[in-house]
Protein backbone atom coordinates (compact mmCIF):
# COMPACT_ATOMS: atom_id res chain seq x y z
CA UNK A 1 0.00 0.00 0.00
CA UNK A 2 1.49 3.38 -0.99
CA UNK A 3 2.29 5.76 1.86
CA UNK A 4 0.13 8.82 2.37
CA UNK A 5 1.47 12.25 1.58
CA UNK A 6 0.84 15.50 3.41
CA UNK A 7 -1.52 16.45 0.54
CA UNK A 8 -3.40 13.17 1.06
CA UNK A 9 -3.78 13.90 4.76
CA UNK A 10 -5.00 17.42 4.06
CA UNK A 11 -7.57 16.12 1.57
CA UNK A 12 -8.72 13.43 4.01
CA UNK A 13 -9.09 16.02 6.79
CA UNK A 14 -11.11 18.29 4.48
CA UNK A 15 -13.29 15.35 3.41
CA UNK A 16 -13.87 14.39 7.06
CA UNK A 17 -14.91 17.93 7.94
CA UNK A 18 -17.24 18.21 4.96
CA UNK A 19 -18.80 14.79 5.68
CA UNK A 20 -19.71 16.00 9.18
CA UNK A 21 -21.08 19.29 7.85
CA UNK A 22 -23.13 17.42 5.24
CA UNK A 23 -24.52 14.96 7.80
CA UNK A 24 -25.51 17.85 10.07
CA UNK A 25 -27.26 19.50 7.14
CA UNK A 26 -29.18 16.31 6.35
CA UNK A 27 -30.12 16.00 10.02
CA UNK A 28 -31.54 19.54 9.90
CA UNK A 29 -33.56 18.60 6.81
CA UNK A 30 -34.98 15.60 8.72
CA UNK A 31 -35.61 17.54 11.94
CA UNK A 32 -37.44 20.29 10.04
CA UNK A 33 -39.90 17.58 8.99
CA UNK A 34 -40.10 16.14 12.53
CA UNK A 35 -37.98 13.10 11.74
CA UNK A 36 -35.25 12.34 14.30
CA UNK A 37 -32.01 10.52 13.55
CA UNK A 38 -32.59 7.38 15.62
CA UNK A 39 -36.10 6.90 14.21
CA UNK A 40 -34.93 7.51 10.65
CA UNK A 41 -32.00 5.14 11.03
CA UNK A 42 -34.00 2.28 12.57
CA UNK A 43 -36.78 2.75 10.06
CA UNK A 44 -34.27 2.65 7.19
CA UNK A 45 -32.95 -0.70 8.45
CA UNK A 46 -36.50 -2.07 8.39
CA UNK A 47 -37.50 -0.56 5.05
CA UNK A 48 -34.36 -1.58 3.18
CA UNK A 49 -33.43 -4.71 5.17
CA UNK A 50 -36.86 -6.14 5.89
CA UNK A 51 -38.42 -7.26 9.15
CA UNK A 52 -35.96 -7.82 12.01
CA UNK A 53 -36.05 -9.25 15.48
CA UNK A 54 -35.64 -6.63 18.19
CA UNK A 55 -32.16 -7.98 18.96
CA UNK A 56 -31.08 -7.87 15.31
CA UNK A 57 -32.40 -4.33 14.95
CA UNK A 58 -30.57 -3.25 18.11
CA UNK A 59 -27.32 -4.80 16.80
CA UNK A 60 -27.74 -3.11 13.41
CA UNK A 61 -28.15 0.23 15.16
CA UNK A 62 -25.39 -0.35 17.71
CA UNK A 63 -27.63 -0.01 20.76
CA UNK A 64 -28.75 -2.27 23.60
CA UNK A 65 -32.09 -4.11 23.22
CA UNK A 66 -33.83 -2.07 25.99
CA UNK A 67 -32.96 1.14 24.13
CA UNK A 68 -34.28 -0.30 20.88
CA UNK A 69 -37.38 -1.59 22.66
CA UNK A 70 -38.25 1.95 23.81
CA UNK A 71 -37.67 3.32 20.30
CA UNK A 72 -39.78 0.57 18.71
CA UNK A 73 -42.64 1.16 21.18
CA UNK A 74 -42.64 4.86 20.36
CA UNK A 75 -42.56 4.11 16.63
CA UNK A 76 -45.42 1.60 17.04
CA UNK A 77 -47.47 4.25 18.83
CA UNK A 78 -46.90 6.55 15.85
CA UNK A 79 -47.88 3.82 13.39
CA UNK A 80 -44.43 3.67 11.78
CA UNK A 81 -43.66 0.03 12.60
CA UNK A 82 -45.62 -3.08 13.46
CA UNK A 83 -44.89 -6.38 15.15
CA UNK A 84 -45.32 -9.47 13.03
CA UNK A 85 -45.05 -13.07 14.15
CA UNK A 86 -43.10 -15.62 12.18
CA UNK A 87 -45.33 -18.06 10.33
CA UNK A 88 -43.29 -21.07 11.41
CA UNK A 89 -43.04 -20.03 15.09
CA UNK A 90 -45.65 -17.77 16.68
CA UNK A 91 -43.22 -17.04 19.55
CA UNK A 92 -40.85 -15.21 17.21
CA UNK A 93 -41.79 -11.58 16.88
CA UNK A 94 -40.24 -9.41 14.20
CA UNK A 95 -40.48 -5.68 13.74
CA UNK A 96 -41.48 -4.44 10.28
CA UNK A 97 -41.98 -1.01 8.77
CA UNK A 98 -45.64 -0.16 8.29
CA UNK A 99 -46.89 1.36 5.06
CA UNK A 100 -46.98 4.73 6.86
CA UNK A 101 -43.40 4.24 8.09
CA UNK A 102 -42.18 3.28 4.62
CA UNK A 103 -43.91 6.32 3.13
CA UNK A 104 -42.41 8.65 5.76
CA UNK A 105 -38.91 7.26 5.24
CA UNK A 106 -39.11 7.57 1.45
CA UNK A 107 -40.45 11.11 1.74
CA UNK A 108 -37.51 12.00 4.00
CA UNK A 109 -35.10 10.33 1.60
CA UNK A 110 -36.49 12.42 -1.27
CA UNK A 111 -36.03 15.62 0.82
CA UNK A 112 -32.40 14.72 1.60
CA UNK A 113 -31.66 13.87 -2.04
CA UNK A 114 -33.20 17.18 -3.13
CA UNK A 115 -31.08 19.04 -0.56
CA UNK A 116 -27.95 17.30 -1.88
CA UNK A 117 -28.93 18.06 -5.46
CA UNK A 118 -29.21 21.76 -4.55
CA UNK A 119 -25.73 21.65 -3.03
CA UNK A 120 -24.34 20.24 -6.26
CA UNK A 121 -26.45 22.30 -8.66
CA UNK A 122 -23.54 24.51 -9.71
CA UNK A 123 -21.15 21.66 -10.48
CA UNK A 124 -19.54 21.54 -13.90
CA UNK A 125 -19.70 18.34 -15.97
CA UNK A 126 -16.07 17.65 -15.00
CA UNK A 127 -16.88 18.09 -11.29
CA UNK A 128 -19.89 15.80 -11.63
CA UNK A 129 -17.68 13.16 -13.23
CA UNK A 130 -15.15 13.55 -10.39
CA UNK A 131 -17.95 13.15 -7.85
CA UNK A 132 -19.15 10.00 -9.62
CA UNK A 133 -15.61 8.61 -9.35
CA UNK A 134 -15.48 9.39 -5.62
CA UNK A 135 -18.89 7.75 -5.12
CA UNK A 136 -17.65 4.61 -6.89
CA UNK A 137 -14.50 4.60 -4.75
CA UNK A 138 -16.52 4.92 -1.53
CA UNK A 139 -19.00 2.23 -2.58
CA UNK A 140 -16.14 -0.11 -3.35
CA UNK A 141 -14.23 0.69 -0.16
CA UNK A 142 -17.29 0.39 2.08
CA UNK A 143 -18.31 -2.93 0.49
CA UNK A 144 -14.81 -4.36 0.87
CA UNK A 145 -14.34 -4.91 -2.87
CA UNK A 146 -11.08 -4.18 -4.65
CA UNK A 147 -10.61 -1.82 -7.55
CA UNK A 148 -11.06 -3.40 -10.98
CA UNK A 149 -7.90 -4.26 -12.90
XYZ file of N, CA and C in Angstrom:
447
model
N 0.844 -1.184 0.000
C 0.000 0.000 0.000
C 0.884 1.240 0.000
N 0.660 2.180 -0.923
C 1.495 3.380 -0.986
C 1.311 4.228 0.276
N 2.381 4.911 0.672
C 2.286 5.763 1.856
C 1.499 7.029 1.521
N 0.897 7.590 2.551
C 0.133 8.824 2.366
C 1.061 10.015 2.388
N 0.712 11.000 1.606
C 1.472 12.246 1.580
C 0.769 13.284 2.447
N 1.442 14.392 2.663
C 0.838 15.498 3.405
C -0.409 15.995 2.669
N -0.353 16.045 1.328
C -1.520 16.451 0.541
C -2.674 15.478 0.742
N -2.361 14.168 0.806
C -3.401 13.168 1.058
C -4.068 13.436 2.399
N -3.236 13.664 3.428
C -3.777 13.904 4.762
C -4.652 15.150 4.799
N -4.221 16.186 4.111
C -5.005 17.423 4.059
C -6.355 17.170 3.372
N -6.333 16.442 2.287
C -7.569 16.120 1.572
C -8.488 15.273 2.446
N -7.924 14.298 3.130
C -8.716 13.430 4.009
C -9.337 14.246 5.140
N -8.557 15.154 5.724
C -9.092 16.016 6.793
C -10.225 16.901 6.266
N -10.051 17.456 5.080
C -11.107 18.288 4.481
C -12.355 17.452 4.208
N -12.168 16.235 3.687
C -13.293 15.354 3.406
C -14.030 15.019 4.710
N -13.275 14.704 5.759
C -13.870 14.392 7.058
C -14.726 15.552 7.552
N -14.175 16.740 7.501
C -14.914 17.926 7.939
C -16.196 18.117 7.124
N -16.071 18.008 5.814
C -17.239 18.210 4.959
C -18.283 17.109 5.142
N -17.852 15.884 5.414
C -18.801 14.795 5.676
C -19.631 15.113 6.915
N -18.983 15.637 7.955
C -19.706 16.000 9.176
C -20.675 17.143 8.902
N -20.216 18.154 8.190
C -21.085 19.290 7.853
C -22.285 18.812 7.040
N -22.041 17.930 6.068
C -23.128 17.417 5.236
C -24.119 16.606 6.066
N -23.620 15.753 6.959
C -24.517 14.964 7.803
C -25.363 15.859 8.709
N -24.747 16.899 9.243
C -25.512 17.850 10.072
C -26.602 18.526 9.246
N -26.267 18.882 8.022
C -27.258 19.500 7.136
C -28.420 18.563 6.845
N -28.117 17.293 6.615
C -29.178 16.313 6.348
C -30.024 16.095 7.603
N -29.371 16.139 8.771
C -30.124 15.997 10.020
C -31.088 17.165 10.179
N -30.646 18.377 9.816
C -31.545 19.538 9.903
C -32.723 19.391 8.949
N -32.477 18.839 7.767
C -33.563 18.597 6.813
C -34.582 17.641 7.444
N -34.093 16.574 8.066
C -34.981 15.604 8.719
C -35.729 16.232 9.892
N -34.994 16.960 10.741
C -35.611 17.539 11.937
C -36.665 18.576 11.575
N -36.456 19.301 10.489
C -37.444 20.291 10.044
C -38.765 19.618 9.695
N -38.684 18.339 9.327
C -39.897 17.579 8.994
C -40.355 16.717 10.177
N -39.712 16.901 11.348
C -40.102 16.142 12.530
C -39.604 14.710 12.547
N -38.506 14.457 11.872
C -37.982 13.100 11.745
C -36.614 13.052 12.410
N -36.506 12.372 13.563
C -35.248 12.339 14.297
C -34.311 11.270 13.758
N -33.030 11.443 14.012
C -32.006 10.517 13.548
C -32.220 9.069 13.936
N -32.400 8.783 15.232
C -32.587 7.378 15.621
C -33.803 6.722 14.955
N -34.904 7.443 14.879
C -36.099 6.900 14.209
C -35.827 6.655 12.744
N -35.214 7.634 12.088
C -34.934 7.511 10.654
C -33.995 6.343 10.395
N -32.984 6.199 11.231
C -32.000 5.141 11.032
C -32.622 3.764 11.233
N -33.363 3.579 12.318
C -34.001 2.280 12.575
C -35.032 1.969 11.497
N -35.779 2.962 11.097
C -36.785 2.753 10.060
C -36.125 2.379 8.734
N -34.984 2.983 8.424
C -34.268 2.649 7.191
C -33.812 1.194 7.202
N -33.350 0.713 8.351
C -32.946 -0.696 8.452
C -34.130 -1.596 8.113
N -35.311 -1.246 8.614
C -36.501 -2.072 8.388
C -37.023 -1.950 6.958
N -36.992 -0.754 6.406
C -37.497 -0.559 5.045
C -36.584 -1.244 4.033
N -35.287 -1.046 4.176
C -34.357 -1.585 3.183
C -33.849 -2.983 3.508
N -33.920 -3.387 4.774
C -33.426 -4.706 5.175
C -34.515 -5.702 5.505
N -35.759 -5.247 5.566
C -36.860 -6.142 5.889
C -37.051 -6.287 7.391
N -38.071 -7.049 7.744
C -38.420 -7.258 9.153
C -37.232 -7.829 9.911
N -37.083 -7.412 11.158
C -35.961 -7.819 12.008
C -36.478 -8.168 13.395
N -35.761 -9.045 14.057
C -36.047 -9.250 15.478
C -35.568 -7.999 16.204
N -36.058 -7.783 17.407
C -35.644 -6.626 18.188
C -34.133 -6.668 18.413
N -33.596 -7.843 18.731
C -32.159 -7.982 18.958
C -31.349 -7.662 17.715
N -31.795 -8.148 16.560
C -31.083 -7.868 15.313
C -31.129 -6.378 14.979
N -32.268 -5.758 15.212
C -32.403 -4.328 14.946
C -31.495 -3.531 15.888
N -31.450 -3.923 17.151
C -30.572 -3.252 18.111
C -29.107 -3.387 17.688
N -28.706 -4.584 17.262
C -27.323 -4.797 16.801
C -27.016 -3.944 15.568
N -27.949 -3.903 14.632
C -27.742 -3.114 13.412
C -27.559 -1.632 13.739
N -28.223 -1.181 14.788
C -28.153 0.231 15.164
C -27.089 0.516 16.221
N -26.457 -0.539 16.731
C -25.393 -0.354 17.712
C -25.882 0.101 19.074
N -27.079 -0.360 19.450
C -27.626 -0.010 20.765
C -28.027 -1.280 21.500
N -28.303 -1.142 22.780
C -28.750 -2.271 23.595
C -30.237 -2.534 23.331
N -30.681 -3.795 23.460
C -32.093 -4.113 23.224
C -33.089 -3.253 24.014
N -32.842 -2.922 25.300
C -33.828 -2.072 25.993
C -33.990 -0.698 25.335
N -32.887 -0.147 24.833
C -32.961 1.139 24.132
C -33.786 0.999 22.867
N -33.530 -0.070 22.114
C -34.281 -0.295 20.878
C -35.742 -0.573 21.191
N -35.999 -1.283 22.268
C -37.378 -1.587 22.655
C -38.169 -0.298 22.883
N -37.576 0.667 23.579
C -38.254 1.953 23.809
C -38.514 2.678 22.487
N -37.519 2.654 21.605
C -37.673 3.317 20.305
C -38.773 2.646 19.488
N -38.771 1.320 19.467
C -39.783 0.571 18.705
C -41.173 0.842 19.261
N -41.321 0.871 20.588
C -42.640 1.157 21.182
C -43.142 2.532 20.770
N -42.247 3.511 20.780
C -42.639 4.863 20.357
C -43.024 4.877 18.879
N -42.263 4.155 18.066
C -42.563 4.108 16.630
C -43.859 3.344 16.364
N -44.153 2.322 17.173
C -45.420 1.603 17.038
C -46.581 2.530 17.373
N -46.416 3.318 18.427
C -47.471 4.249 18.833
C -47.754 5.281 17.741
N -46.743 5.599 16.948
C -46.897 6.547 15.848
C -47.361 5.875 14.562
N -47.438 4.551 14.581
C -47.876 3.820 13.392
C -46.788 3.614 12.350
N -45.528 3.790 12.740
C -44.430 3.671 11.781
C -43.935 2.241 11.611
N -44.089 1.432 12.656
C -43.663 0.031 12.600
C -44.761 -0.832 13.206
N -44.671 -2.126 12.903
C -45.625 -3.076 13.462
C -44.888 -4.359 13.810
N -45.442 -5.081 14.771
C -44.888 -6.378 15.152
C -45.571 -7.446 14.325
N -44.770 -8.349 13.789
C -45.318 -9.470 13.026
C -44.736 -10.754 13.604
N -45.550 -11.790 13.647
C -45.051 -13.066 14.153
C -44.624 -13.935 12.976
N -43.600 -14.717 13.219
C -43.104 -15.618 12.179
C -44.136 -16.708 11.934
N -44.341 -17.040 10.672
C -45.330 -18.063 10.331
C -44.983 -19.408 10.937
N -43.716 -19.756 10.944
C -43.292 -21.070 11.411
C -43.193 -21.169 12.928
N -43.155 -20.009 13.640
C -43.037 -20.029 15.092
C -43.687 -18.773 15.655
N -44.880 -18.912 16.183
C -45.646 -17.770 16.681
C -44.952 -17.056 17.838
N -43.940 -17.687 18.443
C -43.216 -17.039 19.546
C -42.210 -16.024 19.027
N -41.825 -16.136 17.775
C -40.847 -15.208 17.209
C -41.550 -13.964 16.678
N -41.205 -12.849 17.283
C -41.794 -11.578 16.875
C -40.727 -10.779 16.127
N -41.138 -10.235 14.997
C -40.241 -9.413 14.198
C -40.876 -8.034 14.051
N -40.025 -7.057 13.915
C -40.483 -5.683 13.743
C -40.383 -5.358 12.254
N -41.443 -4.796 11.703
C -41.481 -4.445 10.285
C -41.948 -3.003 10.130
N -41.494 -2.357 9.088
C -41.978 -1.012 8.775
C -43.423 -1.120 8.307
N -44.261 -0.224 8.773
C -45.642 -0.164 8.289
C -45.644 0.602 6.969
N -46.767 0.592 6.302
C -46.891 1.364 5.056
C -46.653 2.844 5.346
N -47.176 3.328 6.465
C -46.975 4.727 6.860
C -45.499 5.004 7.130
N -44.827 4.082 7.805
C -43.401 4.239 8.087
C -42.575 4.254 6.821
N -42.890 3.343 5.904
C -42.176 3.284 4.617
C -42.371 4.589 3.856
N -43.601 5.081 3.843
C -43.908 6.322 3.130
C -43.151 7.501 3.751
N -43.116 7.568 5.082
C -42.409 8.654 5.760
C -40.914 8.598 5.469
N -40.335 7.399 5.508
C -38.908 7.257 5.239
C -38.591 7.680 3.805
N -39.377 7.240 2.854
C -39.106 7.568 1.451
C -39.298 9.061 1.191
N -40.250 9.667 1.871
C -40.445 11.111 1.742
C -39.219 11.842 2.291
N -38.714 11.409 3.428
C -37.505 12.001 4.001
C -36.305 11.808 3.101
N -36.206 10.632 2.515
C -35.103 10.332 1.596
C -35.144 11.277 0.391
N -36.348 11.502 -0.135
C -36.487 12.424 -1.273
C -36.068 13.850 -0.871
N -36.430 14.271 0.353
C -36.033 15.615 0.817
C -34.516 15.724 0.920
N -33.862 14.689 1.473
C -32.398 14.717 1.599
C -31.732 14.723 0.227
N -32.236 13.908 -0.688
C -31.662 13.867 -2.041
C -31.833 15.215 -2.725
N -32.971 15.855 -2.545
C -33.200 17.177 -3.133
C -32.247 18.203 -2.525
N -32.017 18.120 -1.210
C -31.077 19.044 -0.562
C -29.670 18.835 -1.105
N -29.273 17.584 -1.302
C -27.950 17.299 -1.878
C -27.864 17.798 -3.317
N -28.922 17.601 -4.068
C -28.934 18.062 -5.462
C -28.755 19.580 -5.518
N -29.370 20.300 -4.593
C -29.215 21.759 -4.554
C -27.770 22.141 -4.243
N -27.134 21.384 -3.345
C -25.731 21.651 -3.026
C -24.839 21.508 -4.260
N -25.177 20.570 -5.108
C -24.337 20.243 -6.261
C -24.815 20.890 -7.557
N -25.828 21.723 -7.463
C -26.445 22.299 -8.662
C -25.465 23.079 -9.532
N -24.469 23.699 -8.935
C -23.539 24.510 -9.712
C -22.330 23.751 -10.235
N -22.310 22.451 -10.056
C -21.151 21.657 -10.480
C -21.034 21.615 -12.001
N -19.809 21.671 -12.465
C -19.544 21.539 -13.897
C -19.622 20.052 -14.274
N -19.721 19.751 -15.567
C -19.704 18.343 -15.970
C -18.450 17.609 -15.466
N -17.311 18.272 -15.489
C -16.074 17.655 -14.998
C -16.167 17.359 -13.497
N -16.721 18.300 -12.729
C -16.876 18.094 -11.286
C -17.867 16.966 -10.999
N -18.925 16.897 -11.800
C -19.891 15.804 -11.628
C -19.245 14.453 -11.908
N -18.391 14.399 -12.912
C -17.677 13.159 -13.226
C -16.723 12.794 -12.091
N -16.052 13.801 -11.524
C -15.150 13.548 -10.390
C -15.936 13.032 -9.192
N -17.106 13.616 -8.953
C -17.947 13.152 -7.853
C -18.385 11.708 -8.082
N -18.751 11.370 -9.306
C -19.149 9.997 -9.619
C -17.993 9.033 -9.334
N -16.780 9.450 -9.628
C -15.609 8.615 -9.348
C -15.433 8.423 -7.846
N -15.604 9.486 -7.083
C -15.485 9.393 -5.616
C -16.572 8.489 -5.051
N -17.788 8.613 -5.572
C -18.890 7.754 -5.116
C -18.559 6.292 -5.386
N -18.045 5.995 -6.564
C -17.655 4.614 -6.890
C -16.563 4.111 -5.948
N -15.585 4.953 -5.670
C -14.501 4.596 -4.750
C -15.059 4.273 -3.367
N -15.941 5.137 -2.864
C -16.516 4.917 -1.531
C -17.378 3.665 -1.496
N -18.180 3.450 -2.527
C -19.001 2.228 -2.579
C -18.117 0.994 -2.531
N -17.067 1.021 -3.304
C -16.139 -0.114 -3.350
C -15.447 -0.306 -1.998
N -14.948 0.780 -1.431
C -14.230 0.693 -0.158
C -15.140 0.230 0.972
N -16.373 0.733 1.002
C -17.293 0.386 2.078
C -17.859 -1.032 1.921
N -17.830 -1.552 0.707
C -18.315 -2.926 0.490
C -17.195 -3.950 0.631
N -15.954 -3.462 0.726
C -14.810 -4.358 0.868
C -14.300 -4.925 -0.441
N -14.793 -4.421 -1.552
C -14.338 -4.906 -2.868
C -13.093 -4.156 -3.309
N -12.297 -4.811 -4.125
C -11.081 -4.176 -4.650
C -11.364 -3.474 -5.959
N -10.488 -2.554 -6.287
C -10.613 -1.820 -7.550
C -10.463 -2.776 -8.714
N -11.218 -2.539 -9.798
C -11.060 -3.405 -10.976
C -9.664 -3.234 -11.588
N -9.171 -4.329 -12.186
C -7.899 -4.256 -12.901
C -6.767 -4.660 -12.114
